[in-house]
PDB file of C-alpha atoms in Angstrom:
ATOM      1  CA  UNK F1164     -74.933-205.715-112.572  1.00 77.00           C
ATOM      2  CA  UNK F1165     -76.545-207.596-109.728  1.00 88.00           C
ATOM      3  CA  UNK F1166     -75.090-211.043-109.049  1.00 94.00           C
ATOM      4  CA  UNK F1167     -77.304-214.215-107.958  1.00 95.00           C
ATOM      5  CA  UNK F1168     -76.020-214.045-104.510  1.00 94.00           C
ATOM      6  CA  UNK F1169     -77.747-210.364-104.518  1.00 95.00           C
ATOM      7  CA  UNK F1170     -80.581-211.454-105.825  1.00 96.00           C
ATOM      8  CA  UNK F1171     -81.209-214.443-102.986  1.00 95.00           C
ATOM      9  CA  UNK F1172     -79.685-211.651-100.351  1.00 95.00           C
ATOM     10  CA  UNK F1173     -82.707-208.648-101.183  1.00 94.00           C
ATOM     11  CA  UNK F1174     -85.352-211.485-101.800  1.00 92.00           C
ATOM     12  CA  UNK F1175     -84.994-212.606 -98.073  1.00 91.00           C
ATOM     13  CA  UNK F1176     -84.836-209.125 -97.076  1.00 92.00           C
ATOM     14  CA  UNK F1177     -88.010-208.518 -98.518  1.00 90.00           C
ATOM     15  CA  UNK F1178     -89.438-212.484 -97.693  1.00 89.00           C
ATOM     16  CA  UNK F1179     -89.483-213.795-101.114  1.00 88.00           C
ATOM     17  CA  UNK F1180     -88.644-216.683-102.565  1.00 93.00           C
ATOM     18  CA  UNK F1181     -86.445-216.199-106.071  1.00 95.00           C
ATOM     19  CA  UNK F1182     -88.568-218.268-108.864  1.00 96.00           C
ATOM     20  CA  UNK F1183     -86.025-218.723-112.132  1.00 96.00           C
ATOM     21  CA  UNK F1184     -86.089-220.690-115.272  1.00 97.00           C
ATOM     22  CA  UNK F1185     -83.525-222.730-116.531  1.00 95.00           C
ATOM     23  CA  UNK F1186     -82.957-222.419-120.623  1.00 92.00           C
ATOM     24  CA  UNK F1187     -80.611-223.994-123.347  1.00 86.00           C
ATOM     25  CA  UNK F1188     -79.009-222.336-126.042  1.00 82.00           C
ATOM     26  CA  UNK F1189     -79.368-223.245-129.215  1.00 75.00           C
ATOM     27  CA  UNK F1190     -78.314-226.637-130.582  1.00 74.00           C
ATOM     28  CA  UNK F1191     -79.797-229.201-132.790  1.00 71.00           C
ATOM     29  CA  UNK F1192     -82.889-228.169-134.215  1.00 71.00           C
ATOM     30  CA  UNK F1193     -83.181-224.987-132.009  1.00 77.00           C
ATOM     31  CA  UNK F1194     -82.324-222.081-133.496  1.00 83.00           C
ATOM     32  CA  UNK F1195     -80.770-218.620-132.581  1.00 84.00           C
ATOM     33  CA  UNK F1196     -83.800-217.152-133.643  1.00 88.00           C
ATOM     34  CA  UNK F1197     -86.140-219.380-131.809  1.00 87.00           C
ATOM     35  CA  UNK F1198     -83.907-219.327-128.674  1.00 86.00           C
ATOM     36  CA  UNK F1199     -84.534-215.603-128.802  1.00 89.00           C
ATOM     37  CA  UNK F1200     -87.661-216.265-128.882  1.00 92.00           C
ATOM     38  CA  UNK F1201     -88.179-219.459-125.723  1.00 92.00           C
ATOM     39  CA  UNK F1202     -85.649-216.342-123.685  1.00 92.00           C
ATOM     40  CA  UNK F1203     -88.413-213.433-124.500  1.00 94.00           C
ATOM     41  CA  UNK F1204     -91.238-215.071-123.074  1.00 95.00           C
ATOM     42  CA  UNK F1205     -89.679-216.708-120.251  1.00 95.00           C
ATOM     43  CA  UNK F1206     -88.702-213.152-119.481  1.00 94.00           C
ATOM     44  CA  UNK F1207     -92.144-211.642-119.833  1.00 94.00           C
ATOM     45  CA  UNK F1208     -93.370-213.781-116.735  1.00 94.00           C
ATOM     46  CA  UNK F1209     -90.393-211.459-114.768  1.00 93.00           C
ATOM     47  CA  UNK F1210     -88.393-214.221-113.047  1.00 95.00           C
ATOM     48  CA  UNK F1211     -85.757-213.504-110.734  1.00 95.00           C
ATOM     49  CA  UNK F1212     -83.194-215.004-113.519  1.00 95.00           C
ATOM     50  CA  UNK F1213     -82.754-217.307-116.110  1.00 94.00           C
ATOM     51  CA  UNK F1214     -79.753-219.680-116.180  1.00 93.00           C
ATOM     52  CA  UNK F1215     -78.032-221.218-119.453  1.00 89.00           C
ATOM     53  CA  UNK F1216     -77.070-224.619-119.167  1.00 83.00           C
ATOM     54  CA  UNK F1217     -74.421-226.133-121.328  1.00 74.00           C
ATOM     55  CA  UNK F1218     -74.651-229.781-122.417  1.00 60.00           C
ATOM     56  CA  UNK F1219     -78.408-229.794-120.929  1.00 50.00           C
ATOM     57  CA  UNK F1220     -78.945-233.611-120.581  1.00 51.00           C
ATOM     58  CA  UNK F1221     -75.570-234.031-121.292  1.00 47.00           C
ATOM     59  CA  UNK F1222     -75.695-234.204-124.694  1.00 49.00           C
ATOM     60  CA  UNK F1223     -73.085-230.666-125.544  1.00 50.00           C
ATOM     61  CA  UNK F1224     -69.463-231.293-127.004  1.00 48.00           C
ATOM     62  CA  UNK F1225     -68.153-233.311-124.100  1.00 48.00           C
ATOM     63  CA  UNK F1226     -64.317-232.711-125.915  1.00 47.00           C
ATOM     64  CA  UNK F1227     -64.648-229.082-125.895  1.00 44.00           C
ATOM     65  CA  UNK F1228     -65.684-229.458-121.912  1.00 45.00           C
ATOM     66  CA  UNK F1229     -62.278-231.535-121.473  1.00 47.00           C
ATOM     67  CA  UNK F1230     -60.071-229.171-123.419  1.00 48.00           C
ATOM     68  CA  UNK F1231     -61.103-226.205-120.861  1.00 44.00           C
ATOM     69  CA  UNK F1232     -60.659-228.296-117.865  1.00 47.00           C
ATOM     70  CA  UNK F1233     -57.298-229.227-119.013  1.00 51.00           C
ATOM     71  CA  UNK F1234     -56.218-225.231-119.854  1.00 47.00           C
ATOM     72  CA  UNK F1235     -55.403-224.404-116.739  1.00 53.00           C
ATOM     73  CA  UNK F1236     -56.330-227.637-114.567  1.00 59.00           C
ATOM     74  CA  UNK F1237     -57.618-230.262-113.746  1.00 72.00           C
ATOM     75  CA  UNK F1238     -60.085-229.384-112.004  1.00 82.00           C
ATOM     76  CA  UNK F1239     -60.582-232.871-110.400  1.00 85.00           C
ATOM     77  CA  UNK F1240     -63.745-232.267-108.443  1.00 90.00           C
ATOM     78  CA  UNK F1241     -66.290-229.753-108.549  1.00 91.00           C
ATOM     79  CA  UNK F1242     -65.016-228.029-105.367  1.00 94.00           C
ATOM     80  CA  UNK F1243     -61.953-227.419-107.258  1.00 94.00           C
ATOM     81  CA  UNK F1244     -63.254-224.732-110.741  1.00 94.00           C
ATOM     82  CA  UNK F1245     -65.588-223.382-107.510  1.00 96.00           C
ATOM     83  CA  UNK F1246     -62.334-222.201-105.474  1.00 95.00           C
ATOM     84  CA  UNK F1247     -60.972-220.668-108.922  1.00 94.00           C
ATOM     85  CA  UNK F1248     -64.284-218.724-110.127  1.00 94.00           C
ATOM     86  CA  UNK F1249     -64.565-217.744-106.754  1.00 95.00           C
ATOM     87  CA  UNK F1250     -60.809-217.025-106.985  1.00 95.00           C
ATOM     88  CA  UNK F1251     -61.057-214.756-109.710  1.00 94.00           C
ATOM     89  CA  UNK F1252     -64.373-212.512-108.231  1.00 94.00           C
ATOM     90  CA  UNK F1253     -67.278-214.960-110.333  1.00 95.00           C
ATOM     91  CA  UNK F1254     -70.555-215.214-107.978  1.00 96.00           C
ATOM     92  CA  UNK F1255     -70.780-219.193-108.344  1.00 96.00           C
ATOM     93  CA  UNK F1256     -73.643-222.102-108.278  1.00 96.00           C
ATOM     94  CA  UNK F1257     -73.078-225.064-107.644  1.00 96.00           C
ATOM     95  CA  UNK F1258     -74.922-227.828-107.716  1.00 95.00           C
ATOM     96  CA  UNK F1259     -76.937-229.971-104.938  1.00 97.00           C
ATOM     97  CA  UNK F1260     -77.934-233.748-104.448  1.00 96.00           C
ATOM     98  CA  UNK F1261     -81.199-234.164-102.749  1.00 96.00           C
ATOM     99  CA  UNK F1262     -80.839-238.229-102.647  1.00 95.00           C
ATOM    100  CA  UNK F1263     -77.373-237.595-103.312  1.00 93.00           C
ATOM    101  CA  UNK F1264     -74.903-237.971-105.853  1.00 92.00           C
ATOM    102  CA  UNK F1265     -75.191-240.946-108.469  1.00 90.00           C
ATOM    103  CA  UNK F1266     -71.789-242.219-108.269  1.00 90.00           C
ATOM    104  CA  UNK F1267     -71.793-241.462-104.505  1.00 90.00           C
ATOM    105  CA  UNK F1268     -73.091-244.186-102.245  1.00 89.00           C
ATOM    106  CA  UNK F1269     -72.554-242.743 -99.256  1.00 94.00           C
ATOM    107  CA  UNK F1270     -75.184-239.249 -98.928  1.00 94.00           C
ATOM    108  CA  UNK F1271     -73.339-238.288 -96.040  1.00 94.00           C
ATOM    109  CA  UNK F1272     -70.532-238.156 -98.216  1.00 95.00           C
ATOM    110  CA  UNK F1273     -72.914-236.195-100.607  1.00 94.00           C
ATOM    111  CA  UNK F1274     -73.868-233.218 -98.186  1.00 96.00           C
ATOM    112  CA  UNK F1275     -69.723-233.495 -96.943  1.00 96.00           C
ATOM    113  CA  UNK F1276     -69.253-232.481-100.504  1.00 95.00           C
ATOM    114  CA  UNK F1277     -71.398-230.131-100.361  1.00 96.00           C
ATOM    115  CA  UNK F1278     -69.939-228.542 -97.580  1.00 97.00           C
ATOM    116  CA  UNK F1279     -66.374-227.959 -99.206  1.00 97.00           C
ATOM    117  CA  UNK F1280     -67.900-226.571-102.454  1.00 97.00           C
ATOM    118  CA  UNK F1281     -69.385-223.834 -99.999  1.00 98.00           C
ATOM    119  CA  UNK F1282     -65.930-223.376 -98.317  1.00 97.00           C
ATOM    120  CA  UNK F1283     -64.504-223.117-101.124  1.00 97.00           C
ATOM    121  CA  UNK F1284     -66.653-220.069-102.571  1.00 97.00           C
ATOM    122  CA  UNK F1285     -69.663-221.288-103.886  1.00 97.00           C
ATOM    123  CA  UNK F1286     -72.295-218.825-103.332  1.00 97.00           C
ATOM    124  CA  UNK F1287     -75.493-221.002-103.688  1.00 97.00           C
ATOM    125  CA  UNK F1288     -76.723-224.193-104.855  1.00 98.00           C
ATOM    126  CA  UNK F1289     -79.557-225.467-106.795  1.00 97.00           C
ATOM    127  CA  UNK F1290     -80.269-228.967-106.680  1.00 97.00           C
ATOM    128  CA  UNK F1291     -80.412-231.772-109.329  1.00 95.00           C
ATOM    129  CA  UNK F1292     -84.297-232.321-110.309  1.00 95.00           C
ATOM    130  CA  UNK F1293     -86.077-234.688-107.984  1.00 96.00           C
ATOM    131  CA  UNK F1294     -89.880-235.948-108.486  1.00 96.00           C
ATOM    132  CA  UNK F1295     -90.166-236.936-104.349  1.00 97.00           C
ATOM    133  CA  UNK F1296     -90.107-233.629-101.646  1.00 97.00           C
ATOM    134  CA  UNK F1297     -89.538-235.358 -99.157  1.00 97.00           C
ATOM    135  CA  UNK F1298     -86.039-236.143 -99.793  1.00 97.00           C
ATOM    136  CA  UNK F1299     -85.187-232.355-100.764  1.00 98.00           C
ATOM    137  CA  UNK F1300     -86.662-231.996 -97.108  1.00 98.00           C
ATOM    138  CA  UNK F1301     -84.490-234.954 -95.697  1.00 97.00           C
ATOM    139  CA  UNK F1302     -81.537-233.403 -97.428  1.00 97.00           C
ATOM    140  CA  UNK F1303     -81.965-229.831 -96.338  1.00 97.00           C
ATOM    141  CA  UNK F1304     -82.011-230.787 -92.392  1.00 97.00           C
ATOM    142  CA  UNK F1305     -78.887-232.630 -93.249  1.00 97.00           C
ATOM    143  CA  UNK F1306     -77.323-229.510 -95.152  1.00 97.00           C
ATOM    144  CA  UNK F1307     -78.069-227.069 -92.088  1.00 97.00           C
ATOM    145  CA  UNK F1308     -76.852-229.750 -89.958  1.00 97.00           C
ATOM    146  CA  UNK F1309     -73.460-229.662 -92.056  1.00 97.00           C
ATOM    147  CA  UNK F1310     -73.564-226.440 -91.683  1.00 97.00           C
ATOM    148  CA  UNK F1311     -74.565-225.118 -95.022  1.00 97.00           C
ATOM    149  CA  UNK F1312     -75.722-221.282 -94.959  1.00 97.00           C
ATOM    150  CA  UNK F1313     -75.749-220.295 -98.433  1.00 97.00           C
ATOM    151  CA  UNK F1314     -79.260-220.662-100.618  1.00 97.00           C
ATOM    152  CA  UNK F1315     -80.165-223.744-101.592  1.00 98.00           C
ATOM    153  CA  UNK F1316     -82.870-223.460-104.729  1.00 98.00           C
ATOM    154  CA  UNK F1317     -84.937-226.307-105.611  1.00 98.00           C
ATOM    155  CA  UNK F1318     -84.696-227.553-109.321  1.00 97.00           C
ATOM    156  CA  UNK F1319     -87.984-228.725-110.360  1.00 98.00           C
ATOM    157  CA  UNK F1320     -88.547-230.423-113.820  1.00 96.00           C
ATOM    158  CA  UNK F1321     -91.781-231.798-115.285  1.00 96.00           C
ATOM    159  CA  UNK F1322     -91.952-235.249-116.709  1.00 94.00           C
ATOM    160  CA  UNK F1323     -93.008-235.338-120.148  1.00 93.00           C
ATOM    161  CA  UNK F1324     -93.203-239.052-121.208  1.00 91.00           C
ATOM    162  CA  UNK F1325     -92.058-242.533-120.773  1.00 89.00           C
ATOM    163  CA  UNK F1326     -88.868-242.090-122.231  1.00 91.00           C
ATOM    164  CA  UNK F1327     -87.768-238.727-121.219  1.00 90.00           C
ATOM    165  CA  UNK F1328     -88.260-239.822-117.477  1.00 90.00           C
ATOM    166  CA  UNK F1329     -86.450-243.650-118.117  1.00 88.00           C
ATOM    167  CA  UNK F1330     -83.456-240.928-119.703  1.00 89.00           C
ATOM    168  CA  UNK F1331     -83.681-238.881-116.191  1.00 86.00           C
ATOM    169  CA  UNK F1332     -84.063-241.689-113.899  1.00 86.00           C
ATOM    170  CA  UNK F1333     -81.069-243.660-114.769  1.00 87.00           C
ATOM    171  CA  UNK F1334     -78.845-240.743-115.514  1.00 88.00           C
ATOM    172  CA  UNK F1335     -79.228-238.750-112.356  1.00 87.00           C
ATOM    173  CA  UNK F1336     -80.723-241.173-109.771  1.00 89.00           C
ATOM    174  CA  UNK F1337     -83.824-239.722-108.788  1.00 92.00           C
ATOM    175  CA  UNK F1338     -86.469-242.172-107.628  1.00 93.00           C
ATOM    176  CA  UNK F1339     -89.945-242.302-108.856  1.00 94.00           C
ATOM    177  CA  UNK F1340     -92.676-242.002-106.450  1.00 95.00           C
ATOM    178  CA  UNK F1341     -95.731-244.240-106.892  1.00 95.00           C
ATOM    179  CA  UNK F1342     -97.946-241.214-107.985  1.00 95.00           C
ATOM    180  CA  UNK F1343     -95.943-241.324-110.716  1.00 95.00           C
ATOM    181  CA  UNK F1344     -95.808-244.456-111.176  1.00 94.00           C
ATOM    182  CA  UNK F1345     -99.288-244.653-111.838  1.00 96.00           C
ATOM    183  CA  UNK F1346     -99.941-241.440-114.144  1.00 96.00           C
ATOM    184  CA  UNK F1347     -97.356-243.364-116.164  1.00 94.00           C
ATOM    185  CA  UNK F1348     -99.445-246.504-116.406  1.00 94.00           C
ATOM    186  CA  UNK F1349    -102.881-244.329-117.003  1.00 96.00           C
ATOM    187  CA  UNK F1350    -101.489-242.258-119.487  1.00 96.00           C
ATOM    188  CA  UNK F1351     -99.402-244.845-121.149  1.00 91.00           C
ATOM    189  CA  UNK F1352    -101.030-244.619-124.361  1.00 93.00           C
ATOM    190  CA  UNK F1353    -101.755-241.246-124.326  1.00 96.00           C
ATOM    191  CA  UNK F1354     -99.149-238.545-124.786  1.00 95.00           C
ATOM    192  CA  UNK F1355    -100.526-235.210-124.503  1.00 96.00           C
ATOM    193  CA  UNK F1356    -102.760-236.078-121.504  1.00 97.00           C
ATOM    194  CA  UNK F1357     -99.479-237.820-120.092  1.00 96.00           C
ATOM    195  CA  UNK F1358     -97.581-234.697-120.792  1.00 96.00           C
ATOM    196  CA  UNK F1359     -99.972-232.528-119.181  1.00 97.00           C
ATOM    197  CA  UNK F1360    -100.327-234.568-115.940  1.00 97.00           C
ATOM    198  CA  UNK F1361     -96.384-234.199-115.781  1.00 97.00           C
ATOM    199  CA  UNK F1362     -96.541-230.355-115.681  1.00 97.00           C
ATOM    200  CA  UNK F1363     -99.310-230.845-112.882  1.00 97.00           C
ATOM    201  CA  UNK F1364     -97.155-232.665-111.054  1.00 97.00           C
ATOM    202  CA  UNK F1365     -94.002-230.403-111.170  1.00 97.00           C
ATOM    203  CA  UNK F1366     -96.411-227.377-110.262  1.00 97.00           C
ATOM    204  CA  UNK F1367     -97.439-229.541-107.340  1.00 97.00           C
ATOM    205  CA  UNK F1368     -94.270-229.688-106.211  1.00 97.00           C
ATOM    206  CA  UNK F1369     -93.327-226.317-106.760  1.00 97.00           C
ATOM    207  CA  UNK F1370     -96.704-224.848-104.466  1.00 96.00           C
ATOM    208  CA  UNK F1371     -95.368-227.235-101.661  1.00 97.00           C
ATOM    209  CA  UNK F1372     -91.865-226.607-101.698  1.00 97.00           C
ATOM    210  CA  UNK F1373     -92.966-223.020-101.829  1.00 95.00           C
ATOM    211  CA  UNK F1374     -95.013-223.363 -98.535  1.00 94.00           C
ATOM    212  CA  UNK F1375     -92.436-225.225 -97.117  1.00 95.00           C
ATOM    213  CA  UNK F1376     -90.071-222.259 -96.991  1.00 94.00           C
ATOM    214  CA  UNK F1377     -87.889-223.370 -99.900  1.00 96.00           C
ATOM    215  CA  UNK F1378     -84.468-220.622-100.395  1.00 96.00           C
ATOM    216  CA  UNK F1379     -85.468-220.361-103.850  1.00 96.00           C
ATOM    217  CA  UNK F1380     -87.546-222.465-106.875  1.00 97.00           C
ATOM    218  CA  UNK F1381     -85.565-223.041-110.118  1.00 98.00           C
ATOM    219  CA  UNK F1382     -88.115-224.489-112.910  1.00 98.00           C
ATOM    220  CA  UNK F1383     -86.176-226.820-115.604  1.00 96.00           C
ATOM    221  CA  UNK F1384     -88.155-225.323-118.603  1.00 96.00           C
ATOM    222  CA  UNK F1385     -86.497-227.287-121.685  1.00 92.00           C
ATOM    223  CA  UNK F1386     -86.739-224.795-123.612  1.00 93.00           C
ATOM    224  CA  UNK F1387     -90.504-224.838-123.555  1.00 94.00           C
ATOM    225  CA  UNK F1388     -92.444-221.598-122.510  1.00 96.00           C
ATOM    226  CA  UNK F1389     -95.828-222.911-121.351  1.00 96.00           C
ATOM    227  CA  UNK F1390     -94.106-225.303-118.806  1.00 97.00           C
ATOM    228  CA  UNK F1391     -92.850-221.863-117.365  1.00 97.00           C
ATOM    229  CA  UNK F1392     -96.015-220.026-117.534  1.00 96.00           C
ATOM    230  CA  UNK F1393     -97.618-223.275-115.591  1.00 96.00           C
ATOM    231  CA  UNK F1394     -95.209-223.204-112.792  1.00 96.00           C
ATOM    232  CA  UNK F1395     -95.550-219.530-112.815  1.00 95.00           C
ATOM    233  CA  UNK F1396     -99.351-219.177-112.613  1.00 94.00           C
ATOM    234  CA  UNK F1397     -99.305-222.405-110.046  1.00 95.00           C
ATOM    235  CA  UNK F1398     -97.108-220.367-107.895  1.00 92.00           C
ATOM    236  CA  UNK F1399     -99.013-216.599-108.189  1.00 82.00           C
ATOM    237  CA  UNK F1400    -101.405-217.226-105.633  1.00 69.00           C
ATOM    238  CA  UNK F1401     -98.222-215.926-103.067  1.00 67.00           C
ATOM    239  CA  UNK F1402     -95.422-215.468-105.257  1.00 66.00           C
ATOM    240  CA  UNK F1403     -94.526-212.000-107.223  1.00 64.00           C
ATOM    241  CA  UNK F1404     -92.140-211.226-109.347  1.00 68.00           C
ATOM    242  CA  UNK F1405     -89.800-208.364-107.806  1.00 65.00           C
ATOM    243  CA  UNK F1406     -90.996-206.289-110.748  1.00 58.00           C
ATOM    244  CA  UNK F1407     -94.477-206.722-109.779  1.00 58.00           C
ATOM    245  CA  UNK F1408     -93.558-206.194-106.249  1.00 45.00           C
ATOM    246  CA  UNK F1409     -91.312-202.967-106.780  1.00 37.00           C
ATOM    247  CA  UNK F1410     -94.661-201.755-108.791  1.00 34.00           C
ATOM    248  CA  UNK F1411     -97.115-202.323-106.234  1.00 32.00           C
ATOM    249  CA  UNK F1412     -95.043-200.698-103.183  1.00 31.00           C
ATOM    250  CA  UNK F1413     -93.011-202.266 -99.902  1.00 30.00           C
ATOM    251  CA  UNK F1414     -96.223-202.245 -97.894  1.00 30.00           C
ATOM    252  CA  UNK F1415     -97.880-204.917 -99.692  1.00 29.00           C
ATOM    253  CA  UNK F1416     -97.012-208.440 -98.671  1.00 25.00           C
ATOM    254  CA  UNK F1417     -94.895-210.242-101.034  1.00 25.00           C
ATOM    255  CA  UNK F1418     -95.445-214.250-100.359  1.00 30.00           C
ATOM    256  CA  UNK F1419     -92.944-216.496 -99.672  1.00 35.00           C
ATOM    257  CA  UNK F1420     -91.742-216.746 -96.578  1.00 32.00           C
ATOM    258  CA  UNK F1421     -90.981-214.166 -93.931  1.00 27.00           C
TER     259      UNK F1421
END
């Protein structure tokens, strides 16, 4: 089976950008069934891979999470379960701070971190959502600076209403732009167009983070398909899936960058 790390590694060989989808498993009022069913279509659109997040939003058993630290811990810091995955032969993401790290005030300390979780096996990174590019581009001149070589992906996640993005803001730190801003105040008593200028937005991002040379684009789907197939179909005009590309033969262009 191929690991991540492969995955990034033949994608630059071939100048492509990896585009995955993020998914939760069930919980709540999602079902096994219907979980089945979010993972079969994200999979028809043929990304690279599909990550399973635990406590998405952190709202999973937080008790369990301690327990398993404790087993054969702690595991203080991040840097820390990296060096033991890595330890034991686990390909390993970790994750990235484009404005940095919420309880860390100092985002040179941020990217420092980020260093160390590299050295100590990590073998890429995607990054915590972030509505702004130009601090993912701010961040990744200070990550090659700091000498980080591994792929850094950019997580991307569509705003969907007042209160998700109050939720979002004040438990990761991300700033709002003033585009935002405003689509919030014209939409504010409208949820579905509100909702639908969100995806716009996160596909806007994605197409310019794309042309920007990005390692990789990582959509936060929340479990809904047609936020995928949006980011998707916003990004076919130079992305292919590797299926796609495998299909149509190495001496047609690819996107992404060379």
């Amino acid at each position: 089976m191929r690991s991540v790390s492969d995955i990034y590694a033949a994608a630059r060989a071939a100048g492509r950008q990896p585009v995955s989808f993020e998914i939760f498993p069930p919980k709540g009022d999602l079902t096994l069934e219907t979980a089945h069913e979010v993972a079969a279509e994200l999979a028809d659109l043929l990304p690279d891979f599909v990550s399973v997040t635990y406590s998405a939003g952190g709202s999973g058993n937080r008790q369990a999470t301690a327990d398993a630290s404790e087993a054969e811990g702690p595991f203080r810091f991040a840097k820390d379960l990296v060096m033991r995955l890595a330890d034991e032969g686990f390909c390993v993401g970790a994750a990235a701070y484009p404005e940095g790290h919420i309880e860390c005030t100092d985002f040179r300390a941020s990217v420092a971190h980020l260093k160390q979780k590299q050295d100590a096996g990590a073998c890429f990174f995607v990054t915590q959502l972030f509505f702004d590019n130009a601090y993912f581009y701010r961040f990744r001149e200070a990550a090659d600076a700091a000498g980080i070589t591994v792929p850094i992906a950019c997580g991307v996640m569509p705003f969907l209403g007042k209160a998700q993005i109050q939720r979002m803001v004040f438990m990761c730190g991300a700033s709002l732009p003033s585009p935002i801003i405003k689509l919030l105040a014209k939409y504010e008593d409208d949820a579905a167009a509100l909702r639908a200028a969100g995806i716009e937005y996160a596909c806007a991002q994605l197409v310019d983070l794309q042309e920007h040379g990005a390692d990789g684009l990582h959509v936060y789907t929340m479990n809904q398909p047609d936020i995928a197939r949006a980011c998707a179909g916003a990004l076919r005009a130079t992305w292919r899936p590797a299926g796609e590309a495998a299909v149509r033969g190495a001496g047609e262009p690819v996107g992404g960058r060379a």
